[in-house]
Amino acid sequence: MLKAALTALLAALVAPSARAQSLTQEFLLQPGWNALWIEVDPPDRSPDAVFATLPIASVWTWSERVSATDFIQNPETAGWNRAQWLAWFPPDSPEAPLANLYAVLPQRAYLVRLAGTEPVHASVTGRPIHRTPDWSADRFNLRGFPVDDSVAPTFRQFFRSSSAHFDSRSGRLEPIFRLGSDGQWQAVSPDDRMRRGEAYWVSTRGPSDFVAPFHLSLNTGDHATFNAVLRRVELTLHNLHAAPKSIRIEPAGPHASPLLLLPPTRPGQTNAPRPLETHDQPLSAGAGQQVHLGLDRSQLTNSPATNPTTGVHATLLRVSDNEGTLYHVGVTATLGAVSDYSGLWLGTVTLTDVAPTAGTPGEPGPVTANFPLRLLLHVDAGGQVSLLRDVTLVYSRTNTPAGSPENLAGLAPTELVTDPSRLFAYAASDLRSGAVRGRRITAPHFEFARTNGQFTLPLSGTFAPDNTVTGTLQLPGDHPGNPFLHRYHPDHGTNAYAVSRDLRLVLAPDPSPPPGGGGGDTLGGTYTETLSGLHKLPLQVAGSVQLRRLTTLGVLNAGSTP
């Protein structure tokens, strides 16, 4: 039998590299076989590039994505299923023509055989990819895990929250094997410590979707992405443990981070966005929680983490529980010609077409006279757009020149108020003296029912050119603002019609921006509406919309009283 050259993987360190969104995994390869878990996506995936200059005899990975093979006790033993294993050999080796491994992929295990008799330092640099590997039920799977080496957990601690890998009644851990110093796979003890970057043969009892004691997912895929369309990233955390956890979220890149912690998109939300420095998110046992992230775009242009050629800002996020689990999340933001559309928008909808209601509704046709509607929209710092019925722009003493309380032209408001009770917080003496002034704007054409103190109606879609915003207004028949209240005849059985209005705005750059360029302060587009409840068939209307931004304040009802 060949001399066993297999030794344990001594270290697998993960650290941010000089490239803003890159992560470098560092390994100490021992002569013989090494089991590696590569979690980053190298810019050049070819094995020739990844393993260049290293005295490697071969690299192997299991070829099927959703199935597993029984582990091989001794890697030197013949009988590997070559049809299901992908292999790479150095270009100058006799076996090179047999190679069928053409790419080193992230979140994958590799068996690396090092030639020679001396340990070698190796590193793989690339973008961290967050992805949940698939498991094959009731089999051994070759896997690595997001372990925090600074507080390395035992196998028991790490897997005890998963019924597919740990029996809590008996305290029995499903079989797990790691490469031993004798050159063979050896069963681990439940109290052995885990290491990041090391791959194990892990058995599962039944199906499994386990990644770690707490799971992390992103609504933007395998990394956090911001652009003109995606302006709010939802990071979902789920605690699988039977005890509460505190999850720490913090920037991990080498440069100052522009990330913001955003309030949830709830009507009437009063918490303002704040810079993400260190955020500790409590999680109850078995509970999930969403954390909303945004960007301070004013920091992007001059940031060392922004590529001036591509206009892409790249950084890293670190998410950990200080109990042995650590995720690295890549973050990218595209600058381009993107404007920040947060703030208050005043618009005019001009209805020019109405569809017939007799028979099957057709396409809207032109009307004799156009009809204007006033539209009020607010976009928060995370990109959530909401419809407003009315809003008060408050001008406080901080920006109102003394002696000219009546003149508001050219001044920036300090607060946007939709909740009337908020106005009562201002001192009557300041109102009388003119130190605090207000300007109220209404949009009576877009009334909607208000419940539970909600003074905004959240809409769906992204508020940006070439995007669509939609929403539905429900107006009960007995609502005071319903324009179809009537007292015609008692036989009607009701004195009003319940009305439903489906709105659709398709936004576009303003075709006639103000002289000198309006930047991101004007938008145009088309408007369509389907009105139900007044006729046995829906009434369809269409027209155009022009919008002008009055202020960039991205928060409602959140100012401080003078």
XYZ file of C-alpha atoms in Angstrom:
562
model
C 0.000 0.000 0.000
C 1.228 3.422 -0.859
C 2.515 5.417 2.020
C -0.328 7.479 3.522
C 0.503 11.072 2.852
C -2.766 12.507 4.092
C -2.615 14.984 6.977
C -5.210 17.199 8.508
C -5.817 20.605 7.054
C -4.087 22.832 9.567
C -5.553 26.183 8.677
C -8.130 27.758 6.411
C -8.164 31.496 6.927
C -10.646 33.834 5.292
C -9.788 37.521 5.116
C -10.777 40.502 2.977
C -8.269 41.169 0.245
C -7.140 44.517 -1.068
C -9.848 44.325 -3.722
C -12.953 45.851 -2.167
C -15.385 43.008 -2.656
C -12.903 40.150 -2.859
C -12.203 37.616 -0.188
C -9.040 35.528 0.050
C -9.145 32.004 1.421
C -5.748 30.821 2.600
C -4.884 27.163 3.046
C -1.883 25.300 4.354
C -1.714 22.260 2.066
C -0.002 19.198 3.437
C 1.750 16.598 1.251
C -0.840 14.133 0.033
C -4.589 14.668 0.140
C -6.343 17.816 1.392
C -10.125 18.360 1.606
C -10.974 21.975 0.783
C -14.232 23.894 0.769
C -13.918 26.832 -1.635
C -16.545 29.485 -0.938
C -15.372 32.293 -3.258
C -15.835 32.761 -6.992
C -12.420 33.474 -8.567
C -12.378 35.943 -11.494
C -10.696 33.276 -13.631
C -12.278 29.926 -12.829
C -9.913 27.786 -14.881
C -7.973 25.317 -12.700
C -4.778 26.287 -14.522
C -5.194 29.823 -13.133
C -6.460 28.910 -9.650
C -3.743 26.321 -8.977
C -0.930 27.980 -10.928
C 2.603 27.651 -9.480
C 1.476 25.050 -6.902
C 3.023 21.539 -6.921
C -0.372 19.868 -7.178
C -0.658 16.356 -8.591
C -4.444 16.372 -9.069
C -7.715 18.015 -8.008
C -11.036 16.146 -7.756
C -14.647 17.192 -7.192
C -17.918 15.280 -7.221
C -19.719 16.005 -10.496
C -23.392 15.637 -9.597
C -25.002 18.687 -8.040
C -27.847 17.035 -6.125
C -26.536 13.574 -5.372
C -23.723 12.132 -3.310
C -21.414 9.158 -3.269
C -20.381 6.929 -0.415
C -17.170 8.340 0.935
C -13.908 6.544 0.203
C -12.143 5.545 3.389
C -8.730 5.750 1.703
C -8.333 8.172 -1.228
C -5.492 6.006 -2.538
C -7.870 3.087 -3.019
C -8.760 2.319 -6.617
C -12.371 2.225 -7.682
C -13.372 5.869 -7.781
C -16.353 6.250 -10.057
C -14.558 8.237 -12.739
C -17.823 9.000 -14.533
C -19.042 10.925 -11.481
C -15.816 12.585 -10.437
C -14.296 15.529 -12.276
C -10.513 15.707 -12.211
C -7.803 18.198 -13.114
C -4.146 17.429 -13.688
C -1.266 19.868 -14.303
C -0.849 20.720 -18.003
C 2.654 19.189 -18.050
C 1.621 15.891 -16.457
C 1.045 12.646 -18.416
C -2.567 12.574 -17.130
C -3.386 16.074 -18.456
C -5.344 14.716 -21.495
C -7.682 12.925 -19.053
C -8.722 16.133 -17.283
C -12.443 16.913 -17.316
C -12.564 19.560 -14.580
C -12.660 22.887 -16.416
C -13.850 25.354 -13.763
C -13.347 25.887 -10.035
C -16.811 26.845 -8.764
C -17.736 28.486 -5.443
C -19.513 26.737 -2.571
C -18.015 23.409 -3.576
C -15.701 20.779 -2.079
C -12.416 19.754 -3.710
C -9.975 16.977 -2.904
C -6.497 18.324 -3.641
C -3.454 16.055 -3.802
C -0.190 17.906 -3.145
C 3.020 16.489 -4.578
C 6.344 16.609 -2.771
C 7.170 16.312 0.899
C 6.773 19.875 2.197
C 3.621 21.849 3.169
C 2.665 24.668 0.808
C 0.667 27.830 1.401
C -2.126 28.313 -1.133
C -4.776 30.976 -1.561
C -7.909 31.474 -3.645
C -9.226 35.012 -4.128
C -12.656 35.880 -5.449
C -16.089 37.271 -4.738
C -17.849 35.585 -1.796
C -20.956 33.778 -2.981
C -23.864 33.041 -0.683
C -25.650 29.941 -1.854
C -27.403 27.055 -0.146
C -25.922 23.759 -1.389
C -28.356 20.960 -2.129
C -28.271 17.829 -0.029
C -28.849 14.239 -1.083
C -31.109 12.568 1.487
C -29.908 9.581 3.476
C -26.416 9.719 1.991
C -22.981 11.139 2.683
C -22.423 14.602 1.221
C -19.056 16.310 0.815
C -19.584 19.737 2.418
C -17.959 22.723 4.098
C -19.646 25.206 6.407
C -19.576 28.935 7.330
C -17.561 28.428 10.494
C -16.145 31.313 12.519
C -12.601 30.196 13.371
C -12.289 32.816 16.106
C -14.913 30.937 18.160
C -14.683 27.562 16.435
C -17.712 25.433 17.406
C -17.761 21.724 18.106
C -19.627 19.478 15.676
C -22.263 18.942 18.351
C -22.786 22.683 18.856
C -22.952 23.381 15.141
C -25.341 20.588 14.109
C -27.577 20.263 17.184
C -30.269 22.516 15.686
C -30.756 20.215 12.667
C -32.855 17.072 13.094
C -31.338 15.684 9.878
C -27.861 15.638 11.469
C -28.435 15.422 15.233
C -30.916 13.448 17.338
C -31.745 15.702 20.269
C -33.439 12.869 22.207
C -30.437 10.572 22.218
C -27.760 13.233 21.758
C -26.441 11.260 18.771
C -24.645 12.995 15.930
C -25.073 11.532 12.459
C -21.722 10.190 11.129
C -19.242 12.821 9.928
C -15.754 12.078 8.583
C -12.717 14.321 8.152
C -9.284 13.674 6.694
C -6.968 12.353 9.387
C -3.214 12.506 9.823
C -2.937 8.854 8.785
C -4.109 9.666 5.278
C -7.629 8.270 5.631
C -11.090 9.588 6.477
C -11.775 9.274 10.190
C -14.990 9.656 12.144
C -15.150 12.878 14.148
C -16.027 13.093 17.806
C -19.040 15.334 18.620
C -16.718 17.489 20.726
C -14.081 17.974 18.003
C -13.708 21.546 16.709
C -14.684 22.501 13.163
C -12.578 24.600 10.777
C -13.576 26.964 8.018
C -12.489 25.954 4.546
C -12.345 22.258 5.440
C -14.632 19.768 3.667
C -16.236 16.828 5.492
C -18.252 13.783 4.527
C -21.526 14.532 6.343
C -24.361 12.049 6.598
C -27.971 13.174 6.592
C -30.983 11.325 7.992
C -33.741 12.093 5.529
C -33.799 15.373 3.573
C -31.798 18.365 4.759
C -31.526 22.057 3.949
C -29.098 22.813 6.777
C -26.350 25.402 6.317
C -25.598 26.604 9.842
C -27.341 27.280 13.185
C -28.747 30.436 11.614
C -29.582 30.835 7.954
C -29.129 33.895 5.796
C -30.839 34.728 2.498
C -30.950 37.759 0.203
C -33.727 38.989 -2.068
C -31.045 39.837 -4.660
C -29.584 36.345 -5.055
C -26.085 35.253 -4.086
C -24.875 38.725 -3.072
C -26.357 42.121 -2.183
C -26.933 44.197 -5.321
C -27.952 47.852 -5.598
C -28.749 49.671 -8.848
C -31.411 51.904 -10.381
C -33.978 49.141 -9.952
C -32.825 47.543 -6.692
C -32.529 50.250 -4.056
C -33.427 48.202 -0.975
C -31.867 44.850 -0.112
C -33.741 42.523 2.215
C -31.459 40.340 4.309
C -33.504 37.589 5.960
C -32.166 35.878 9.074
C -33.638 32.715 10.570
C -32.613 31.243 13.904
C -32.801 27.431 13.900
C -31.595 27.176 17.469
C -33.835 26.442 20.432
C -32.458 29.500 22.238
C -32.420 33.210 21.292
C -29.521 34.596 19.293
C -28.054 38.007 18.627
C -26.836 38.378 15.050
C -24.190 41.020 14.405
C -24.192 42.730 10.995
C -21.227 44.964 10.170
C -19.223 46.191 7.163
C -16.095 44.141 6.517
C -14.453 45.878 3.567
C -11.164 47.776 3.827
C -12.831 51.140 3.085
C -15.576 53.251 4.655
C -18.962 51.670 3.971
C -21.896 53.589 2.422
C -24.416 51.032 3.700
C -27.502 52.268 5.537
C -29.807 50.453 7.914
C -33.339 51.207 6.688
C -36.613 51.090 8.590
C -39.169 48.502 7.427
C -41.550 49.615 4.675
C -44.560 50.209 6.904
C -47.036 53.061 6.414
C -46.438 55.823 8.916
C -42.895 54.606 9.673
C -41.012 57.272 11.592
C -37.522 55.828 11.994
C -34.945 57.470 9.762
C -32.218 55.502 7.932
C -28.887 55.462 9.740
C -25.354 54.455 8.740
C -24.660 50.770 9.198
C -21.731 50.553 11.581
C -22.503 47.634 13.892
C -26.050 46.353 14.173
C -27.038 43.611 16.608
C -30.287 41.971 15.538
C -32.020 39.874 18.229
C -33.651 36.643 17.038
C -36.001 34.597 19.171
C -35.711 30.819 19.156
C -36.887 29.484 15.805
C -37.800 32.973 14.589
C -36.991 34.850 11.406
C -36.358 38.537 10.859
C -35.773 40.798 7.867
C -33.118 43.506 7.943
C -33.404 46.207 5.271
C -30.250 47.718 3.798
C -29.831 50.799 1.606
C -27.026 53.044 0.366
C -25.825 56.553 0.993
C -25.080 57.250 -2.661
C -23.297 60.499 -1.853
C -20.359 58.375 -0.623
C -20.003 56.269 -3.749
C -18.407 58.587 -6.301
C -15.200 59.367 -4.403
C -14.897 56.067 -2.558
C -11.691 54.033 -3.087
C -14.004 51.009 -3.380
C -15.625 52.427 -6.538
C -14.107 51.485 -9.873
C -13.943 54.745 -11.893
C -13.980 52.832 -15.174
C -16.977 50.580 -14.590
C -18.804 52.806 -12.104
C -19.279 49.833 -9.756
C -18.802 50.137 -6.003
C -17.890 46.895 -4.229
C -17.603 46.092 -0.547
C -18.198 43.333 1.991
C -20.620 42.609 4.807
C -19.932 40.387 7.823
C -22.821 38.551 9.523
C -22.076 36.442 12.607
C -23.575 35.147 15.854
C -20.347 35.010 17.945
C -21.162 31.349 18.560
C -19.294 29.802 15.650
C -21.188 30.892 12.509
C -19.893 33.567 10.145
C -21.114 34.623 6.685
C -19.339 36.990 4.309
C -21.713 38.766 1.918
C -20.547 40.595 -1.185
C -22.102 43.995 -1.908
C -22.137 45.814 -5.252
C -23.690 49.135 -6.259
C -23.878 50.453 -9.796
C -23.444 54.194 -10.228
C -23.808 54.938 -13.924
C -26.192 57.812 -14.445
C -28.420 56.755 -11.579
C -30.172 59.513 -9.648
C -31.555 59.250 -6.155
C -35.334 59.514 -6.487
C -36.162 59.694 -2.791
C -38.341 62.571 -1.651
C -41.736 64.160 -2.280
C -43.058 64.256 -5.846
C -45.936 66.452 -7.036
C -47.469 65.405 -10.318
C -50.207 66.140 -12.792
C -52.050 63.309 -14.474
C -53.762 64.406 -17.688
C -56.524 62.028 -18.739
C -56.867 61.983 -22.513
C -58.553 58.651 -23.285
C -61.519 56.648 -21.983
C -62.504 53.108 -22.955
C -66.125 52.282 -23.866
C -68.080 50.418 -21.201
C -70.686 48.816 -23.485
C -69.946 45.254 -24.518
C -66.383 44.043 -24.189
C -64.087 46.852 -23.029
C -61.782 48.057 -25.756
C -58.725 50.256 -25.893
C -59.249 53.760 -24.459
C -60.150 56.336 -27.092
C -59.694 60.136 -27.084
C -62.074 62.395 -25.203
C -63.321 65.847 -26.175
C -61.564 67.633 -23.313
C -58.607 66.540 -21.243
C -59.061 66.209 -17.486
C -56.238 66.946 -14.990
C -55.674 65.105 -11.692
C -53.206 66.110 -8.977
C -50.922 63.291 -7.782
C -48.758 63.172 -4.643
C -46.095 60.486 -4.231
C -43.363 59.944 -1.658
C -40.264 57.766 -2.143
C -38.327 56.790 0.971
C -34.574 56.280 1.198
C -34.986 52.601 0.397
C -36.985 53.207 -2.768
C -40.456 52.396 -1.374
C -42.998 54.591 -3.179
C -46.268 55.567 -1.476
C -49.374 57.496 -2.496
C -50.324 60.493 -0.329
C -53.705 62.196 0.074
C -52.143 65.278 1.617
C -48.865 66.399 3.125
C -47.617 69.416 5.061
C -44.153 70.757 4.305
C -42.808 72.181 7.555
C -40.217 74.978 7.555
C -38.613 75.478 10.966
C -36.448 78.248 12.382
C -33.335 76.381 11.272
C -33.809 77.525 7.688
C -36.339 80.374 7.809
C -34.643 83.804 7.717
C -35.609 86.053 10.577
C -38.075 88.733 9.620
C -39.458 86.864 6.579
C -41.646 84.074 7.961
C -44.178 84.392 5.136
C -41.672 83.993 2.325
C -40.998 80.296 1.771
C -39.674 80.535 -1.772
C -36.295 78.893 -2.263
C -36.244 77.325 1.212
C -35.954 73.627 1.951
C -38.510 72.043 4.291
C -37.242 70.361 7.429
C -40.060 67.818 7.732
C -42.846 66.183 5.751
C -45.977 65.556 7.822
C -48.883 63.322 6.900
C -50.016 62.544 10.463
C -52.086 65.496 11.825
C -51.172 64.633 15.411
C -47.553 65.325 14.508
C -48.362 68.983 13.847
C -49.616 69.383 17.413
C -46.092 68.654 18.657
C -44.958 72.093 17.527
C -45.154 74.847 20.139
C -47.984 77.301 19.627
C -45.628 80.202 20.325
C -43.366 79.141 17.446
C -46.345 78.927 15.137
C -47.580 82.379 16.153
C -44.142 83.967 15.814
C -43.573 82.438 12.396
C -40.505 80.464 13.522
C -42.329 77.404 12.206
C -44.346 77.676 9.042
C -46.124 75.124 6.924
C -47.375 74.587 3.396
C -50.116 72.039 2.894
C -50.553 70.226 -0.435
C -53.530 68.004 -1.171
C -54.403 65.531 -3.891
C -58.207 65.164 -3.543
C -58.495 63.120 -6.732
C -56.718 60.188 -5.065
C -58.650 59.524 -1.871
C -58.254 56.186 -0.086
C -59.488 54.664 3.131
C -57.195 55.193 6.109
C -57.048 52.575 8.840
C -54.970 52.258 12.003
C -53.471 55.706 11.589
C -51.998 54.944 8.156
C -51.708 58.133 6.118
C -49.885 56.656 3.129
C -50.749 53.921 0.660
C -47.684 51.819 -0.280
C -47.408 51.088 -4.007
C -45.545 48.330 -5.805
C -42.665 48.756 -8.226
C -39.524 50.840 -8.551
C -39.728 54.611 -8.854
C -37.208 55.216 -11.642
C -37.251 55.710 -15.430
C -38.229 52.670 -17.501
C -39.999 51.112 -14.514
C -43.636 50.601 -13.554
C -45.418 51.591 -10.342
C -48.795 50.042 -9.533
C -51.333 50.183 -6.732
C -54.997 49.766 -5.833
C -57.201 52.309 -4.039
C -60.148 50.855 -2.163
C -62.856 53.351 -1.192
C -65.772 51.904 0.814
C -69.278 53.045 -0.101
C -69.772 54.871 3.205
C -66.406 56.651 3.169
C -66.832 60.447 3.510
C -64.354 61.001 0.708
C -66.197 58.755 -1.744
C -67.341 61.103 -4.554
C -70.219 58.779 -5.459
C -72.217 59.120 -2.247
C -75.844 59.755 -3.243
C -79.421 59.938 -1.968
C -81.375 59.176 -5.104
C -83.993 56.611 -4.164
C -84.569 54.316 -1.158
C -85.072 51.333 -3.491
C -81.379 51.394 -4.284
C -80.693 49.801 -0.923
C -77.496 51.797 -0.482
C -76.454 55.372 -0.619
C -73.044 54.862 -2.231
C -70.920 52.767 -4.560
C -67.826 50.985 -3.266
C -65.047 51.941 -5.660
C -61.816 50.163 -6.575
C -59.153 51.944 -8.650
C -56.160 50.084 -10.098
C -53.396 52.572 -10.956
C -50.435 52.016 -13.251
C -47.633 54.492 -13.940
C -44.934 53.726 -16.495
C -42.156 56.211 -15.772
C -39.811 57.783 -18.294
C -37.365 60.706 -18.426
C -39.202 64.013 -18.668
C -39.493 64.884 -22.376
C -39.426 68.607 -21.546
C -37.106 69.117 -18.542
C -36.657 72.633 -17.138
C -33.993 74.888 -18.655
C -30.516 74.117 -17.371
C -31.340 70.461 -16.776
C -33.521 69.107 -14.015
C -31.267 66.152 -13.211
C -33.354 63.605 -11.338
C -35.995 66.165 -10.282
C -38.471 65.687 -13.143
C -40.043 62.595 -14.651
C -42.680 61.907 -17.250
C -44.572 58.829 -18.310
C -47.923 57.276 -19.053
C -50.866 56.709 -16.733
C -53.616 54.099 -16.911
C -56.417 53.361 -14.466
C -59.124 50.713 -14.241
C -62.149 51.852 -12.223
C -64.466 49.164 -10.864
C -67.741 49.501 -8.965
C -69.554 52.154 -11.008
C -70.613 49.981 -13.939
C -71.120 46.307 -14.609
C -67.923 46.516 -16.662
C -64.663 48.179 -15.576
C -64.091 51.724 -16.784
C -60.648 52.225 -18.292
C -58.925 55.578 -18.642
C -55.464 56.579 -19.793
C -53.291 59.631 -20.187
C -49.904 61.075 -19.352
C -48.152 62.077 -16.137
C -45.552 64.700 -15.300
C -43.832 64.686 -11.918
C -41.636 67.237 -10.180
C -39.655 66.621 -6.998
C -40.322 69.211 -4.307
C -37.846 67.944 -1.721
C -35.409 65.060 -1.246
C -36.573 64.274 2.300
C -36.878 60.507 2.368
C -38.738 60.159 5.678
C -42.259 61.146 6.732
C -43.234 62.435 10.193
C -39.687 62.122 11.526
C -38.438 65.663 12.091
C -37.468 67.026 15.485
C -39.581 69.743 17.018
C -37.879 73.105 17.528
